[in-house]
């Protein structure tokens, strides 16, 4: 690719970028970042791409989840462990239900920057820059805290490295060993209304493992260890560009800030900066697609998108993450599936049932209902099947903590309950119990018919 560099996006419109008042400091901070070691490696990235290609073929299923925005303050042992635990538990439920291998991808180790619909926020007679996520500024509503600070790019890189280091050590140490559910069970699973259903699944997986080991006479240690990959919205282009490198013995450039970056819905215009940046990296990439793209425009848009991002139809390269909302998915998704088919390109379809289902309560709190979220996933599964396609994964905002941010689920959380444990600074997440229940419900919907495998 001769006309692309990790800086060629600078000639295009870059939306949702903070304005740094101190441009010298920005240059210094990004130069420092560019000299730092990468967070992930090209071989991990290529191995994830292979697995995503298998998911696109229907042979694996992608589970992607984590916070809407990570915060520097929550880069703690307990929060990271609990996030891994819930993702691992959900993935076991999905393996059991779908009979497919599950790819686990966290929205973590770098999910620090957020697009904002307004670049400023006004309260009373004071106006400040909007909060763009911890890697840009601080949430407190005062001028100093909200001024974009380029040195926070380094702090975000460091937090990502700390998070990743801890995750890798936990996994190497056997945290995710399926023989030892006591390592990865969350304590409060015992009190969950869904506890016994989950325990039955864990017991059945344990029995299958023991059966296989008896039969083959070898330990299933190798197959019973799991991988986690990282992902985030690659919104903040100076950060992403600084961590984009060429590597020995492989052609092209890799964004080594994460395995699986995605383009947000608001920055996916094909003639703008984000698509330009993503065009030249060799990672598997996601693109969010929402209702702003009308069925009549899908054909043209997808042709242009494929030309830029998926010209070689490389297996595993492109994931489309649709996020329409429970009330719209039936109107939009069949047209999207058809428009993709018309391009002749292979993609992995994933449903994000969070971002199209946000509403505000009477008390002006952002929430989402468990039932809307589940309804969108269930409709998406059925629509794909009816259109001779298949849903290859799900994308959630969730946490392993016991927060009250989304309503509904087995405990029937109401708008009134939200005040008890609402922590997110941005979008509402499924809590631990709601996440597990979601996985149980989806697994049931995806279960292969009896007699097939
Ligand atoms: C997000 O994933 O947090 C997000 C902002 O999503 P979208 O781009 O789909 O609105
Ligand atoms: Co969000």
XYZ file of C-alpha atoms and ligand atoms in Angstrom:
464
model
C 0.000 0.000 0.000
C 2.000 2.944 -1.261
C -0.334 5.844 -0.467
C -0.936 4.970 3.191
C 1.061 5.822 6.293
C 0.087 5.726 9.955
C -0.332 9.491 9.583
C -2.201 9.719 6.254
C -5.497 10.108 8.174
C -4.316 13.588 9.182
C -5.289 14.958 5.765
C -8.937 13.902 6.311
C -11.766 14.987 8.581
C -11.264 13.360 11.977
C -14.481 13.516 14.004
C -14.874 13.263 17.774
C -11.258 14.194 18.478
C -10.553 16.363 21.516
C -8.753 19.635 20.922
C -5.486 19.739 22.840
C -4.625 23.348 23.727
C -0.944 22.483 24.161
C 0.106 21.078 20.787
C 3.794 20.899 21.726
C 2.951 18.657 24.660
C 0.816 16.513 22.346
C 3.778 16.001 20.008
C 6.070 15.178 22.937
C 3.609 12.727 24.476
C 2.927 10.909 21.214
C 6.665 10.708 20.404
C 7.243 9.119 23.783
C 4.409 6.698 23.124
C 5.820 5.808 19.731
C 9.064 4.681 21.389
C 7.314 2.410 23.921
C 7.028 -1.351 23.443
C 3.815 -2.608 21.868
C 0.938 -3.900 24.017
C 0.158 -6.916 21.837
C 1.996 -8.831 19.118
C 1.313 -9.448 15.442
C 1.176 -13.227 15.945
C -1.555 -12.914 18.555
C -3.411 -10.616 16.174
C -3.070 -13.099 13.305
C -4.237 -15.951 15.496
C -7.350 -13.985 16.477
C -7.967 -13.182 12.801
C -7.960 -16.905 12.013
C -10.456 -17.569 14.766
C -12.708 -14.753 13.571
C -12.572 -16.263 10.081
C -13.858 -19.507 11.578
C -16.638 -17.602 13.327
C -17.587 -16.036 9.984
C -17.863 -19.592 8.623
C -20.156 -20.544 11.505
C -17.592 -22.707 13.295
C -16.972 -20.468 16.293
C -18.887 -17.809 18.225
C -17.548 -14.431 19.375
C -18.244 -13.098 22.857
C -17.067 -9.492 23.166
C -17.762 -7.518 26.312
C -16.656 -5.083 28.959
C -17.202 -1.530 30.119
C -18.582 1.239 27.959
C -15.517 3.143 29.168
C -12.811 1.825 31.443
C -11.685 4.277 34.087
C -8.189 4.768 35.467
C -9.568 4.433 39.015
C -10.994 0.999 38.287
C -7.719 -0.467 37.073
C -7.745 -2.668 40.182
C -7.204 -6.322 40.871
C -10.808 -7.027 41.914
C -12.452 -5.237 38.998
C -10.219 -6.905 36.407
C -10.626 -10.353 37.940
C -14.397 -10.016 38.122
C -14.605 -8.938 34.489
C -12.576 -11.978 33.435
C -14.715 -14.215 35.587
C -18.005 -13.099 34.105
C -16.687 -13.315 30.539
C -15.348 -16.789 31.233
C -18.614 -17.931 32.795
C -20.684 -16.536 29.940
C -18.403 -18.198 27.426
C -18.788 -21.598 29.108
C -22.539 -21.255 28.998
C -22.299 -20.375 25.298
C -19.928 -23.275 24.532
C -22.303 -25.622 26.256
C -25.365 -24.275 24.461
C -23.968 -23.736 20.968
C -21.501 -26.660 20.806
C -19.065 -24.195 19.279
C -15.759 -22.873 20.476
C -16.118 -19.348 21.807
C -13.659 -16.520 21.151
C -13.383 -14.287 24.211
C -12.623 -10.641 23.531
C -12.707 -8.008 26.263
C -13.590 -4.368 25.840
C -10.563 -3.777 28.024
C -6.908 -2.776 28.262
C -7.498 0.394 26.219
C -11.239 1.217 26.113
C -10.604 4.712 27.479
C -11.786 7.201 24.814
C -15.405 8.099 24.111
C -17.073 9.924 21.215
C -19.286 12.776 22.418
C -22.261 14.231 20.570
C -21.361 17.719 21.886
C -17.791 18.934 22.239
C -18.789 21.067 25.236
C -21.149 20.662 28.172
C -23.020 23.516 29.849
C -24.368 23.482 33.394
C -26.053 26.688 34.540
C -23.831 29.484 33.288
C -20.643 27.411 33.074
C -19.393 25.641 29.944
C -16.596 23.060 29.906
C -15.131 20.667 27.349
C -17.103 17.410 27.362
C -15.639 14.417 29.183
C -13.973 12.328 26.443
C -12.866 9.444 28.661
C -9.982 9.104 31.119
C -7.314 8.956 28.436
C -8.261 12.537 27.434
C -9.511 14.420 30.494
C -11.122 13.987 33.908
C -14.893 13.762 34.533
C -15.160 16.495 37.229
C -17.099 19.459 35.880
C -14.478 22.182 36.116
C -12.231 23.777 33.513
C -8.919 22.313 34.649
C -10.183 18.747 34.944
C -11.881 18.904 31.578
C -8.961 20.383 29.632
C -7.575 17.643 27.339
C -4.144 16.666 28.695
C -1.814 14.853 26.252
C 0.150 13.221 29.086
C -2.950 11.199 29.889
C -2.189 9.265 26.677
C 0.836 7.841 28.489
C -1.222 7.145 31.607
C -3.791 5.290 29.445
C -1.072 3.269 27.737
C 0.362 2.347 31.147
C -3.043 1.343 32.567
C -3.618 -0.790 29.472
C -0.240 -2.464 29.962
C -0.943 -3.096 33.657
C -4.351 -4.571 32.862
C -2.965 -6.795 30.138
C -0.049 -7.916 32.275
C -2.393 -8.981 35.046
C -4.727 -10.806 32.632
C -1.847 -12.669 31.013
C -0.403 -13.684 34.400
C -3.752 -14.902 35.664
C -4.233 -17.053 32.608
C -0.695 -18.407 32.661
C -1.161 -19.218 36.332
C -4.171 -21.412 35.607
C -6.940 -18.988 36.568
C -9.054 -20.084 33.612
C -8.375 -23.807 34.026
C -11.708 -25.521 33.570
C -10.732 -28.195 36.103
C -10.783 -25.530 38.783
C -14.027 -23.604 38.683
C -13.307 -22.419 42.227
C -10.642 -20.070 40.737
C -13.060 -18.281 38.454
C -16.448 -18.487 40.138
C -17.740 -15.190 41.451
C -18.671 -15.524 45.102
C -22.125 -14.149 44.636
C -23.096 -16.711 41.989
C -24.368 -18.647 45.024
C -27.037 -16.042 45.688
C -28.118 -15.594 42.100
C -31.590 -16.700 40.988
C -29.798 -18.477 38.125
C -27.205 -20.263 40.307
C -28.469 -23.803 39.887
C -28.808 -23.572 36.108
C -25.206 -22.363 35.931
C -23.898 -25.034 38.307
C -25.536 -27.742 36.202
C -23.655 -26.460 33.162
C -20.318 -26.325 34.999
C -20.914 -29.852 36.310
C -21.708 -31.113 32.827
C -18.592 -29.480 31.347
C -16.500 -31.015 34.144
C -18.014 -34.441 33.447
C -17.234 -34.124 29.718
C -13.630 -33.168 30.488
C -13.190 -36.125 32.828
C -14.776 -38.441 30.276
C -12.434 -37.251 27.540
C -9.383 -37.586 29.781
C -10.375 -41.119 30.770
C -10.994 -42.067 27.170
C -7.783 -40.656 25.761
C -5.609 -41.241 28.797
C -4.140 -37.752 28.520
C -4.825 -34.631 30.484
C -7.026 -32.092 28.749
C -4.884 -29.273 30.171
C -4.123 -27.929 26.715
C -7.665 -27.724 25.540
C -9.060 -26.652 28.876
C -7.003 -23.435 28.973
C -8.561 -20.416 27.371
C -7.383 -17.223 25.691
C -8.603 -13.680 26.088
C -8.084 -11.046 23.431
C -8.408 -7.276 23.789
C -10.435 -4.729 21.833
C -11.411 -1.097 22.023
C -12.894 1.649 19.878
C -9.852 3.097 18.100
C -11.238 6.602 18.360
C -8.277 8.677 19.405
C -6.159 8.606 16.280
C -2.940 10.224 17.631
C -2.802 7.426 20.232
C -3.556 4.621 17.782
C -1.093 5.956 15.212
C 1.710 6.121 17.802
C 1.255 2.415 18.535
C 1.024 1.364 14.891
C 4.211 -0.307 13.682
C 5.681 -2.530 11.040
C 6.992 -5.834 12.408
C 9.790 -8.153 11.300
C 8.931 -10.828 8.728
C 5.360 -9.710 8.085
C 4.241 -7.214 5.492
C 2.236 -4.096 6.319
C 1.515 -2.288 9.561
C -0.159 -3.513 12.742
C -1.964 -1.471 15.345
C -0.252 -2.948 18.395
C -2.407 -1.081 20.937
C -4.999 -3.884 20.828
C -5.825 -7.089 18.983
C -9.177 -6.051 17.604
C -9.907 -2.326 17.168
C -13.287 -1.139 15.955
C -14.653 1.985 14.285
C -17.564 3.563 16.149
C -20.848 4.333 14.456
C -20.185 8.071 14.449
C -16.813 7.863 12.728
C -17.432 5.296 9.984
C -17.769 7.682 6.989
C -15.723 6.129 4.190
C -13.992 9.356 3.081
C -12.932 10.412 6.582
C -9.978 9.889 8.882
C -10.922 6.738 10.807
C -11.583 4.633 7.727
C -8.351 5.987 6.241
C -6.389 4.906 9.323
C -8.016 1.466 9.509
C -7.449 0.872 5.795
C -3.714 0.396 6.340
C -3.599 -1.773 9.455
C -3.528 -5.558 9.230
C -5.559 -6.260 12.385
C -8.982 -7.804 12.220
C -11.326 -4.821 12.530
C -14.914 -4.121 13.512
C -17.270 -1.468 12.176
C -20.411 -0.468 14.090
C -23.513 -0.067 11.937
C -26.604 1.710 13.288
C -29.914 3.073 12.066
C -28.384 6.297 10.710
C -27.518 4.215 7.626
C -30.859 3.741 5.881
C -31.603 0.641 3.804
C -31.642 2.702 0.584
C -28.042 3.846 1.213
C -26.622 0.528 2.399
C -25.590 -0.787 -1.021
C -23.429 2.225 -1.887
C -22.003 2.537 1.594
C -20.998 -1.118 1.808
C -19.397 -1.094 -1.638
C -17.235 1.855 -0.578
C -16.504 0.353 2.828
C -15.423 -2.986 1.325
C -13.236 -1.217 -1.254
C -11.409 0.610 1.497
C -11.313 -1.894 4.333
C -11.850 -5.330 2.842
C -10.595 -5.224 -0.770
C -8.974 -8.686 -0.680
C -11.812 -10.465 1.111
C -9.233 -11.738 3.597
C -10.838 -14.280 5.956
C -11.465 -12.831 9.430
C -10.592 -9.271 8.441
C -13.970 -7.548 8.777
C -16.638 -7.787 11.468
C -19.834 -5.778 11.153
C -21.327 -5.008 14.551
C -24.968 -4.070 14.063
C -26.683 -2.081 16.809
C -30.217 -1.178 15.787
C -32.357 -1.532 18.927
C -35.124 -4.048 19.603
C -37.746 -1.940 17.840
C -35.706 -1.363 14.662
C -33.665 -4.486 14.048
C -36.433 -6.184 12.053
C -36.643 -3.193 9.679
C -32.919 -2.778 9.060
C -31.089 -6.070 9.468
C -32.505 -7.984 6.472
C -31.457 -5.098 4.202
C -27.974 -5.038 5.732
C -27.528 -8.775 5.194
C -28.650 -8.434 1.565
C -26.411 -5.429 0.922
C -23.391 -7.309 2.286
C -24.242 -10.342 0.182
C -24.379 -8.133 -2.915
C -20.762 -7.086 -2.370
C -19.669 -10.741 -2.585
C -17.470 -10.271 0.502
C -17.415 -12.468 3.573
C -17.859 -10.769 6.962
C -18.558 -11.798 10.531
C -21.899 -10.444 11.771
C -22.074 -9.527 15.446
C -24.984 -7.984 17.354
C -24.412 -5.178 19.859
C -27.819 -5.090 21.572
C -26.807 -2.279 23.948
C -26.422 0.947 21.989
C -29.761 0.911 20.171
C -31.672 0.309 23.395
C -30.639 3.230 25.591
C -33.392 5.283 27.223
C -33.671 7.869 29.983
C -35.749 7.340 33.113
C -38.025 10.032 34.538
C -35.167 10.886 36.884
C -33.020 11.461 33.743
C -30.804 8.405 34.288
C -29.490 6.557 31.213
C -30.585 2.931 31.300
C -31.415 -0.099 29.162
C -33.787 -2.916 29.882
C -32.640 -6.518 30.001
C -35.730 -7.515 28.043
C -35.026 -5.078 25.162
C -31.409 -6.240 25.017
C -32.383 -9.896 24.919
C -35.134 -9.205 22.417
C -32.702 -7.574 19.995
C -30.287 -10.533 20.186
C -33.085 -13.066 19.764
C -34.522 -11.201 16.796
C -31.049 -10.917 15.270
C -30.492 -14.679 15.606
C -33.812 -15.406 13.906
C -33.426 -12.779 11.166
C -29.974 -14.056 10.218
C -31.307 -17.615 10.076
C -34.292 -16.533 7.963
C -31.974 -14.677 5.555
C -29.697 -17.679 5.169
C -26.973 -15.969 7.181
C -25.908 -16.513 10.775
C -25.203 -14.371 13.788
C -21.577 -15.084 14.653
C -21.229 -13.196 17.914
C -22.493 -10.753 20.510
C -21.066 -7.509 21.897
C -22.076 -6.353 25.386
C -21.435 -3.566 27.828
C -21.136 -5.442 31.092
C -19.251 -5.669 34.330
C -18.456 -8.378 36.874
C -19.618 -6.013 39.629
C -22.990 -5.937 41.279
C -24.102 -2.572 39.848
C -27.654 -1.410 39.112
C -27.478 0.305 35.738
C -29.782 -1.756 33.484
C -33.343 -2.642 34.513
C -35.034 -6.063 34.404
C -33.609 -9.570 34.499
C -34.463 -12.313 36.996
C -34.368 -9.889 39.921
C -36.668 -7.467 38.129
C -34.625 -4.288 38.751
C -36.799 -1.189 38.314
C -36.040 2.431 37.428
C -36.280 3.108 41.149
C -33.501 0.558 41.922
C -31.005 2.282 39.622
C -29.974 4.771 42.285
C -28.637 1.985 44.552
C -25.505 1.077 42.577
C -25.089 3.173 39.457
C -21.366 3.623 38.758
C -20.890 4.015 35.012
C -19.775 7.464 33.876
C -21.103 6.777 30.393
C -23.414 3.950 29.286
C -25.279 1.523 31.579
C -23.845 -2.013 31.814
C -25.388 -5.392 32.518
C -24.392 -6.424 36.006
C -22.943 -9.801 36.857
C -26.270 -11.622 37.279
C -27.864 -10.009 34.255
C -24.846 -10.973 32.133
C -24.980 -14.593 33.202
C -28.722 -14.735 32.623
C -28.239 -13.154 29.195
C -25.729 -15.864 28.258
C -28.099 -18.602 29.466
C -30.956 -17.179 27.374
C -28.850 -16.679 24.239
C -27.330 -20.148 24.523
C -30.823 -21.609 24.619
C -31.795 -19.679 21.486
C -28.637 -20.717 19.651
C -28.761 -24.371 20.684
C -28.468 -26.685 17.690
C -31.518 -28.823 17.051
C -31.399 -32.188 18.862
C -29.646 -34.825 16.804
C -27.258 -32.401 15.050
C -24.012 -31.221 16.584
C -19.660 2.124 22.251
O -19.457 0.975 21.822
O -19.449 2.455 23.441
C -20.228 3.126 21.328
C -20.064 4.430 21.505
O -20.936 2.539 20.351
P -21.521 3.108 18.974
O -20.360 3.628 18.179
O -22.139 1.885 18.369
O -22.554 4.139 19.327
Co -21.275 2.606 25.165
